[in-house]
PDB file of C-alpha atoms in Angstrom:
ATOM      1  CA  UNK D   8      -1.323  16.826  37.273  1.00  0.00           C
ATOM      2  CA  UNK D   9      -4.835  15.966  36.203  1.00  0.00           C
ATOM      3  CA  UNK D  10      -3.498  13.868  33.311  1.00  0.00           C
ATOM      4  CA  UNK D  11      -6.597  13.263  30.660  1.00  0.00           C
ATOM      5  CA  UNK D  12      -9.442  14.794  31.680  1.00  0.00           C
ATOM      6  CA  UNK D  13     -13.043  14.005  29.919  1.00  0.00           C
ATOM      7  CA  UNK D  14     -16.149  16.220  30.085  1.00  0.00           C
ATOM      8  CA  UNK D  15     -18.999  15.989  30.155  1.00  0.00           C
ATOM      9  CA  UNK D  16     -19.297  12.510  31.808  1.00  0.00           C
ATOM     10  CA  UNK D  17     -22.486  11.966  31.842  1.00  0.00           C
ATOM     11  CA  UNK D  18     -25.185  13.241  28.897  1.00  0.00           C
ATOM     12  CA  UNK D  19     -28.477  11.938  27.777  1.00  0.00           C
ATOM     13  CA  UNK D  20     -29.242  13.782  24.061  1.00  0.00           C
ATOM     14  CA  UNK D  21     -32.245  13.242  21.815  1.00  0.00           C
ATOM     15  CA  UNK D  22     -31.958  11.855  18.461  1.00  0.00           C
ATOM     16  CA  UNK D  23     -30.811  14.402  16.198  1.00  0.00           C
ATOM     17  CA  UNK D  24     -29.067  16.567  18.996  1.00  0.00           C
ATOM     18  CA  UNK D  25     -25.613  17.916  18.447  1.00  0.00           C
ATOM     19  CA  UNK D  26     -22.799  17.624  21.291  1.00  0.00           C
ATOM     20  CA  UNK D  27     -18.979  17.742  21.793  1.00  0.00           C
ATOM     21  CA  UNK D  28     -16.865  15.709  23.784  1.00  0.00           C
ATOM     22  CA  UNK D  29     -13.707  17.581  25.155  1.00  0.00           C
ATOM     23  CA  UNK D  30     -10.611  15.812  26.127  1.00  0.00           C
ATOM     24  CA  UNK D  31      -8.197  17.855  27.937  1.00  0.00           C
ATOM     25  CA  UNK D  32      -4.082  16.155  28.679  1.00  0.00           C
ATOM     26  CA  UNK D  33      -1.735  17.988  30.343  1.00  0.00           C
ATOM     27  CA  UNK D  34       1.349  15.872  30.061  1.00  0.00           C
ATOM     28  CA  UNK D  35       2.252  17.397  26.456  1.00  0.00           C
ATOM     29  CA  UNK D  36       1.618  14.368  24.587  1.00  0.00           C
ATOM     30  CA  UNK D  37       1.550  14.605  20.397  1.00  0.00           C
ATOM     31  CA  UNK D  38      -1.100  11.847  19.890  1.00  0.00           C
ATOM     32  CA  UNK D  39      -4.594  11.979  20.734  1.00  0.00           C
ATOM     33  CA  UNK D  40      -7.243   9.351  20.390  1.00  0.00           C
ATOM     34  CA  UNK D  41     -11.118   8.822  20.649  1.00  0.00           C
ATOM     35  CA  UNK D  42     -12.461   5.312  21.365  1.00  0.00           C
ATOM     36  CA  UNK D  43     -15.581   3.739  21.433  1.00  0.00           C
ATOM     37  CA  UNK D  44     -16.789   0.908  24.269  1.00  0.00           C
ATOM     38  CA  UNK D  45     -20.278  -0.921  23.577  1.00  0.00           C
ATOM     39  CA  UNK D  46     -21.765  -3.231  26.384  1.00  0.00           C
ATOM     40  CA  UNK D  47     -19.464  -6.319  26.999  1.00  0.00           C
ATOM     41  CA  UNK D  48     -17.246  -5.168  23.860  1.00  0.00           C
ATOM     42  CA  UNK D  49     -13.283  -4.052  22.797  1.00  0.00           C
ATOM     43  CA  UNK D  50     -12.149  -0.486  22.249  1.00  0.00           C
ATOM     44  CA  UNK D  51     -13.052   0.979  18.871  1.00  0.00           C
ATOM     45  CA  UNK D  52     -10.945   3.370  17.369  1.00  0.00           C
ATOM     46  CA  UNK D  53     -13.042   6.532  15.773  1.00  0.00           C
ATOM     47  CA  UNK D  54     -10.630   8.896  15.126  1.00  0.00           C
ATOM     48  CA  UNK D  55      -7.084  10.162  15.789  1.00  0.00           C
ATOM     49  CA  UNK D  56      -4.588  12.620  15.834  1.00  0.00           C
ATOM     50  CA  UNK D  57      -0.653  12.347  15.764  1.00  0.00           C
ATOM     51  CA  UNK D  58      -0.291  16.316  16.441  1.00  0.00           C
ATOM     52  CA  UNK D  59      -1.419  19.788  16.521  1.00  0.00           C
ATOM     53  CA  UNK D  60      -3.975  20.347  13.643  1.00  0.00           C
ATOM     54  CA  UNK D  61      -3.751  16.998  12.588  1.00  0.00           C
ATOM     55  CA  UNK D  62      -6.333  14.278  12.578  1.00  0.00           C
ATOM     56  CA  UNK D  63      -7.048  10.855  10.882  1.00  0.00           C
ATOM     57  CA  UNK D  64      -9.573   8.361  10.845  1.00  0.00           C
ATOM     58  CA  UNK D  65     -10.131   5.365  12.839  1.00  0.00           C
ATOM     59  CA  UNK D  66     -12.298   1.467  12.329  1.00  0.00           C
ATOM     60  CA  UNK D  67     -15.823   3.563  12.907  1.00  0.00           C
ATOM     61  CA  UNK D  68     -15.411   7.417  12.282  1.00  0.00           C
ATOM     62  CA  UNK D  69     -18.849   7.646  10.619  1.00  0.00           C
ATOM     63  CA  UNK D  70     -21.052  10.020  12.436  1.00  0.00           C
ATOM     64  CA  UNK D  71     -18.358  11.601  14.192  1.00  0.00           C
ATOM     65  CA  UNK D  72     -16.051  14.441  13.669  1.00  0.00           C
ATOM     66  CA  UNK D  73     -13.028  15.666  15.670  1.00  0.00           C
ATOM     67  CA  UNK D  74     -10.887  18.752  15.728  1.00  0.00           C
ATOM     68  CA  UNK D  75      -7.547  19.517  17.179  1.00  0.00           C
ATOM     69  CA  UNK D  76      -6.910  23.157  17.425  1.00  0.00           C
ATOM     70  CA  UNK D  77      -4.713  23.256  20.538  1.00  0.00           C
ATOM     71  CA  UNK D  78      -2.334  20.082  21.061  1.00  0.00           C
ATOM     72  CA  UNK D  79      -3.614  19.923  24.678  1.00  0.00           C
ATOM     73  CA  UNK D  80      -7.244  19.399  23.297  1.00  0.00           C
ATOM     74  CA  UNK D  81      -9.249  17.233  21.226  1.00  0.00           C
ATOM     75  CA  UNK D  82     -12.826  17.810  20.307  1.00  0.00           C
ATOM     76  CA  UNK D  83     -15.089  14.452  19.493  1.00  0.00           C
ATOM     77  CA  UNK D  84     -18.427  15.889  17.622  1.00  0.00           C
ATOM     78  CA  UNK D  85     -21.582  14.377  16.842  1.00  0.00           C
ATOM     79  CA  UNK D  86     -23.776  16.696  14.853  1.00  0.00           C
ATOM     80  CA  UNK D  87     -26.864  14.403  14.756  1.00  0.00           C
ATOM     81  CA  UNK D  88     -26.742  11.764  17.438  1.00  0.00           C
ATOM     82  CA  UNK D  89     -28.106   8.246  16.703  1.00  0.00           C
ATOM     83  CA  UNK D  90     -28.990   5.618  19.445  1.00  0.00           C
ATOM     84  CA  UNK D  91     -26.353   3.241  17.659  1.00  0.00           C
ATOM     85  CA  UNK D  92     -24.155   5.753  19.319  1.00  0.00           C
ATOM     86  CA  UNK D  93     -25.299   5.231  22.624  1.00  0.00           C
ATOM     87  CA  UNK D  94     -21.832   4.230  24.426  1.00  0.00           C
ATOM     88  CA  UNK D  95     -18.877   4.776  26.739  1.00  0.00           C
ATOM     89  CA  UNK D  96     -16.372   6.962  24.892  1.00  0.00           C
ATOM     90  CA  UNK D  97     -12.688   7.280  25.789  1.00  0.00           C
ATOM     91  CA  UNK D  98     -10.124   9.816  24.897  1.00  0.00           C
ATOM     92  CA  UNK D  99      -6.382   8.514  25.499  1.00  0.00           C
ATOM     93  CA  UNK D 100      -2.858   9.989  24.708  1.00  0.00           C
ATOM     94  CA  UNK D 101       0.376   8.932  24.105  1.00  0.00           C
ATOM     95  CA  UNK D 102       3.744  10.536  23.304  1.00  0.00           C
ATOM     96  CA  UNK D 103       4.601   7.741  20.537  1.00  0.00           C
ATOM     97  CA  UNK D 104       6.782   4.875  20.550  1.00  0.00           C
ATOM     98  CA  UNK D 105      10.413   4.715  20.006  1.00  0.00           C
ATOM     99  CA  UNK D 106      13.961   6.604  21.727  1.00  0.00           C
ATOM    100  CA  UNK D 107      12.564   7.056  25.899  1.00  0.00           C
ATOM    101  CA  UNK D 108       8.790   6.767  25.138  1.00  0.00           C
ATOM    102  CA  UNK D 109       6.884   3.858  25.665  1.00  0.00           C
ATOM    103  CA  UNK D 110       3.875   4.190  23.676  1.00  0.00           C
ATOM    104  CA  UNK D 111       2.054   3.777  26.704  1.00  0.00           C
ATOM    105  CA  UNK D 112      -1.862   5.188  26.387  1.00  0.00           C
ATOM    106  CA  UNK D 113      -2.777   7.569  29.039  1.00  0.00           C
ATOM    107  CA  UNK D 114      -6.821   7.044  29.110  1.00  0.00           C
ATOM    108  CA  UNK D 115      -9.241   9.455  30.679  1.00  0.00           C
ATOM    109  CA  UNK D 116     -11.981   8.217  32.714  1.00  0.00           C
ATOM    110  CA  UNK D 117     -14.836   8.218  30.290  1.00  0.00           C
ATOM    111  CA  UNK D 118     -17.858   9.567  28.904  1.00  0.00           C
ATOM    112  CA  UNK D 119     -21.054   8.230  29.076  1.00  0.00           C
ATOM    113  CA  UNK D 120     -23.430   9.095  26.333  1.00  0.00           C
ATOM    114  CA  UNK D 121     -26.790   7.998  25.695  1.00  0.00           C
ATOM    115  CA  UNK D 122     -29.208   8.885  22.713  1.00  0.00           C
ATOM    116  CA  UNK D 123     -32.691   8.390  22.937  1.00  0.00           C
TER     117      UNK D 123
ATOM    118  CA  UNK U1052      -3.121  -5.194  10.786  1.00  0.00           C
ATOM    119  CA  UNK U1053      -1.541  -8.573  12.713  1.00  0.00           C
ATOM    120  CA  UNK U1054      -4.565 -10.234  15.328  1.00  0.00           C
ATOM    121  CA  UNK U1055      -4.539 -11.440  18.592  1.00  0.00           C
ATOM    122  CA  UNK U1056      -6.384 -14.176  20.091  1.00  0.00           C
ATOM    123  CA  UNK U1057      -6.989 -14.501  23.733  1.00  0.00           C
ATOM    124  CA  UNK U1058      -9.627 -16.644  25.854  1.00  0.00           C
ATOM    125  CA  UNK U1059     -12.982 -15.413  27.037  1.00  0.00           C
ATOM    126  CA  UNK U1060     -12.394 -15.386  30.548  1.00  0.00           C
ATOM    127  CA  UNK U1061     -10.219 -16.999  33.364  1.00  0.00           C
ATOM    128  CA  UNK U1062     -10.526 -17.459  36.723  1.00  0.00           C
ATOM    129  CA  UNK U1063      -8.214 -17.692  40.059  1.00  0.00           C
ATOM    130  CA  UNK U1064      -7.943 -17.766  43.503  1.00  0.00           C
ATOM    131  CA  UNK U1065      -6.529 -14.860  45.548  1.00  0.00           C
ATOM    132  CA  UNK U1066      -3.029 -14.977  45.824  1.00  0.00           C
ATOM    133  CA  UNK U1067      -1.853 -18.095  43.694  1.00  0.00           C
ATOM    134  CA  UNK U1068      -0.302 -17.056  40.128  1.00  0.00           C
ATOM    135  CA  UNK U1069      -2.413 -16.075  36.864  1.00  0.00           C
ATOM    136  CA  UNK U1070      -1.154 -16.737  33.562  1.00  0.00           C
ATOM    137  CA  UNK U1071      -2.811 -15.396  30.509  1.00  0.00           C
ATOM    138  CA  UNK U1072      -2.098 -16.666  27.123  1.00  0.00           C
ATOM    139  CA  UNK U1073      -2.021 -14.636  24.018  1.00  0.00           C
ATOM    140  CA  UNK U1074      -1.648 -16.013  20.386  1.00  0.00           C
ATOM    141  CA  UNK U1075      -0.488 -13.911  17.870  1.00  0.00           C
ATOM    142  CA  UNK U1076       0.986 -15.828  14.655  1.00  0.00           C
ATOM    143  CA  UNK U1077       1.091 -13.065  12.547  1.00  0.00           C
ATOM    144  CA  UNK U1078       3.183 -11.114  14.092  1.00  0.00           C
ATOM    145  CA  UNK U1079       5.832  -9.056  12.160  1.00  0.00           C
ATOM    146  CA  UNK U1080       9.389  -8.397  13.276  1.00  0.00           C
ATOM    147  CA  UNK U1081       8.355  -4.948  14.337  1.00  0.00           C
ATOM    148  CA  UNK U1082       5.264  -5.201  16.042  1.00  0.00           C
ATOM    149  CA  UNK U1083       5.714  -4.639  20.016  1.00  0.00           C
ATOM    150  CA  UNK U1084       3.170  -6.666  22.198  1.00  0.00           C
ATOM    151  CA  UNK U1085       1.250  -4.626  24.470  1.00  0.00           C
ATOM    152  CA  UNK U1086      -0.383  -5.330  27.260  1.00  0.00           C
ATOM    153  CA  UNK U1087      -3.482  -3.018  29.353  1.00  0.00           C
ATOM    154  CA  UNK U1088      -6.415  -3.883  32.011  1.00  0.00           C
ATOM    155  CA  UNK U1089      -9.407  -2.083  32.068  1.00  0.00           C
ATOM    156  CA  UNK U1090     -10.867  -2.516  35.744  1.00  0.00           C
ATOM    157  CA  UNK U1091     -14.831  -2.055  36.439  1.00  0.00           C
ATOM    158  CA  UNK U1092     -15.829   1.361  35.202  1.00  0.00           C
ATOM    159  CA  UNK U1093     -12.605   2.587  34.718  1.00  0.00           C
ATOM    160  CA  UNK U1094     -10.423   3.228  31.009  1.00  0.00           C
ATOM    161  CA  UNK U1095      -7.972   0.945  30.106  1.00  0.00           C
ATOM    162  CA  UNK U1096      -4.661   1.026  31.841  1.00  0.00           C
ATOM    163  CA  UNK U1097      -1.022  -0.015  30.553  1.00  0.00           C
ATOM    164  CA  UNK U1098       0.084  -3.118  32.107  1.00  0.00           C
ATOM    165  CA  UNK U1099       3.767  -3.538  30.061  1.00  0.00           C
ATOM    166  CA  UNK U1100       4.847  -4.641  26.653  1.00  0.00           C
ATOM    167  CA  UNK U1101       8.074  -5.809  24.810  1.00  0.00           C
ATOM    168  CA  UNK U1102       9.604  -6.842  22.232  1.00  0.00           C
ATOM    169  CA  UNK U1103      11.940  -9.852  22.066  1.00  0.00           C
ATOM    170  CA  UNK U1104      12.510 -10.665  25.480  1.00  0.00           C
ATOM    171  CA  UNK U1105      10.776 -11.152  28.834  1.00  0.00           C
ATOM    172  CA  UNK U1106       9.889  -7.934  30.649  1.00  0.00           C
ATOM    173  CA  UNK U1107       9.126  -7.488  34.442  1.00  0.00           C
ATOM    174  CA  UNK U1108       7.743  -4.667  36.034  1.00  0.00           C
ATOM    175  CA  UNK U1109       6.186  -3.823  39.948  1.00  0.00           C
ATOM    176  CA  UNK U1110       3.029  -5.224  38.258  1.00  0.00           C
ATOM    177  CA  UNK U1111       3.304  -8.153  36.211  1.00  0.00           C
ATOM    178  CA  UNK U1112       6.125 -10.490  33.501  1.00  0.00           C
ATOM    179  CA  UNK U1113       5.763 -10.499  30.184  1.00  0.00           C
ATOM    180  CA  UNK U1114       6.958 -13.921  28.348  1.00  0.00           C
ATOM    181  CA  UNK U1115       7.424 -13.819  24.984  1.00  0.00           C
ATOM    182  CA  UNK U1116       7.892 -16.933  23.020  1.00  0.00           C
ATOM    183  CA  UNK U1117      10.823 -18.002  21.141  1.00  0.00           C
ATOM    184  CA  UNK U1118       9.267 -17.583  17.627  1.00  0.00           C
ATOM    185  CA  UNK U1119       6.982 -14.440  18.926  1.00  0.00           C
ATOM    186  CA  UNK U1120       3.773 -16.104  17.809  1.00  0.00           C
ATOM    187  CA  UNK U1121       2.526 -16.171  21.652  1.00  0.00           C
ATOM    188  CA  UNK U1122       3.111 -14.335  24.989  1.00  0.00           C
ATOM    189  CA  UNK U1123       1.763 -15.089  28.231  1.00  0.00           C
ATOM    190  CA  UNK U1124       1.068 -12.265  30.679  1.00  0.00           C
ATOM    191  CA  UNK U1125       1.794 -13.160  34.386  1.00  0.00           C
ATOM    192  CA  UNK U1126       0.424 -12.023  37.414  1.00  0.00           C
ATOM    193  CA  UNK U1127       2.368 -13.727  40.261  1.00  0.00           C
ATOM    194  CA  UNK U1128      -0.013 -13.133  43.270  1.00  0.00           C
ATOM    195  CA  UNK U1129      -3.516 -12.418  42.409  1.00  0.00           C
ATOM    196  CA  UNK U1130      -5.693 -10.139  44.469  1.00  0.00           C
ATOM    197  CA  UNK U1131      -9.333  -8.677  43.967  1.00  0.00           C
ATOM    198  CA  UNK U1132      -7.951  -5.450  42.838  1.00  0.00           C
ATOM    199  CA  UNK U1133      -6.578  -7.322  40.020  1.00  0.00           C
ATOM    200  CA  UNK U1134     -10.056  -8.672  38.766  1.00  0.00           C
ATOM    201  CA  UNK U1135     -10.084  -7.189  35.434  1.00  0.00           C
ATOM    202  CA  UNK U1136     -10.315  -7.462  31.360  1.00  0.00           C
ATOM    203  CA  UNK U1137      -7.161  -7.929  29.972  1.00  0.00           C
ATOM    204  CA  UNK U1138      -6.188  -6.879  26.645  1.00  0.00           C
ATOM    205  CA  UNK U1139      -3.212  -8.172  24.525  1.00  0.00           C
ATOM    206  CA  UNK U1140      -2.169  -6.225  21.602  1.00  0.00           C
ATOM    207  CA  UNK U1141       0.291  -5.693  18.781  1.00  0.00           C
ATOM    208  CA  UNK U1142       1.453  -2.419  17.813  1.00  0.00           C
ATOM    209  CA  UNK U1143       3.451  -2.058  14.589  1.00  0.00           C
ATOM    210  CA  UNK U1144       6.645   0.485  14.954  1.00  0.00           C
ATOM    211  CA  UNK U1145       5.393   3.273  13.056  1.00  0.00           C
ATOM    212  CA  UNK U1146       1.903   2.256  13.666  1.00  0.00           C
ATOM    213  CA  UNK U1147       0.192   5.005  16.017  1.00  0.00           C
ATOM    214  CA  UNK U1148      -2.848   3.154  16.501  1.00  0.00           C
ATOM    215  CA  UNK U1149      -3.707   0.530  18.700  1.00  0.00           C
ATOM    216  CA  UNK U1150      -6.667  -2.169  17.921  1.00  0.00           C
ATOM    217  CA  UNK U1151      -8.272  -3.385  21.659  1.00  0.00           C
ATOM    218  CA  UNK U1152      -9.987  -7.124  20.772  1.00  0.00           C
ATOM    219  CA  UNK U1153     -12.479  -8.364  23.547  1.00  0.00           C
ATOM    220  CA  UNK U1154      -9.406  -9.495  25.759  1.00  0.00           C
ATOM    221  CA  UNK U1155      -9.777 -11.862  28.669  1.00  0.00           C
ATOM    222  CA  UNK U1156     -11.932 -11.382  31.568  1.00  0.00           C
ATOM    223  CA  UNK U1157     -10.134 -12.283  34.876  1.00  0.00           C
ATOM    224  CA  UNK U1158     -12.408 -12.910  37.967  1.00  0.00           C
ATOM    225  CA  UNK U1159     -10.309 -13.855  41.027  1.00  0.00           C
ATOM    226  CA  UNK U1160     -12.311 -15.545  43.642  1.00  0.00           C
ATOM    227  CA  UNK U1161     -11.368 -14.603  47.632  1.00  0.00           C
TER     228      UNK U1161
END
């Protein structure tokens, strides 16, 4: 099992450039999250989604937009990057707390964006 | 949303015991206290988390005060591997989101 797979991640964009972030679980998990990580900083939340279709906003969502067609992925957008959103950007999963689940996050490995 | 509050940083030698404190006076009946380490250029990773009581698993104890208001994460035997940021949080019940402060940086010296 690959678990929660980010791509790409690595990119450099130019200010104004558009991109999407894919994150890809395989362990059937209903929530989804995207998370922010500046230099020497916490996790910020930018968006999430508790299921298929679904999606809500996090502490910084502005500049960013998500989707979640398929449960299995979910889509982080920025449609004209800024260097304030130069960062390390994480995409994590859980299957919820409460009966046998944990709430235990599942994070991927990362992507690291830069804007020029 | 209830707040944690954890040191900057610790530090320990290689094998001895690390204890990290976490305050969190606000806490609500419901909230579960979770714990995750985020190594060197890696995402965060769950540690444990609980409730009421103290929880042990094959990687660390959880102690939870009496009244809730703190918890101290243990690591009995330190090694390099375990050099790390540590994160305390609190996660409401229903709550589906969880809130990563600036945690504690653990350097563990050979």
């Amino acid at each position: 099992n690959a678990g929660v797979t980010q791509t790409p991640k690595f990119r450099v964009l130019k200010t104004g450039q558009s991109m999407t972030l894919l994150c890809a679980q395989d362990m059937n998990h209903e929530y989804m999250y995207w998370y922010r990580q500046d230099p020497g900083m916490g996790l910020r939340l930018i968006h999430y989604s508790v299921g298929e279709g679904t999606t809500a906003k996090g502490e910084v969502p502005d500049g960013y937009n998500v989707s979640r067609l398929k449960k299995q992925n979910f889509l982080l957008g920025l449609e004209s990057a800024a260097p304030s959103q130069t960062s390390v950007y994480f995409c994590a999963t859980t299957n919820g707390l409460g009966g046998y689940n944990t709430g235990e996050l599942f994070f991927g490995e990362g992507s690291r964006l830069t804007v020029l | 949303d209830a707040k944690t509050t954890q040191p900057n940083s610790m530090e320990s030698n290689e094998e001895e015991p690390v204890h990290l404190p976490c305050n969190h006076s606000t806490i609500s009946g419901t909230d579960y206290i979770h714990w995750y380490r985020q190594l060197p250029s890696q995402g965060p990773e769950y540690v444990i988390h609980g409730l009421t009581s103290n929880v042990n698993n094959r990687m660390a104890s959880l102690a939870i005060a009496e009244d809730r208001k703190s918890s101290t994460l243990i690591l009995h035997r330190a090694t390099l591997r375990d050099a790390a940021v540590y994160y305390c949080i609190l996660r409401a019940l229903n709550d589906y989101k969880l809130s990563f402060g600036a945690g504690t940086t653990v350097t563990v010296r050979a």
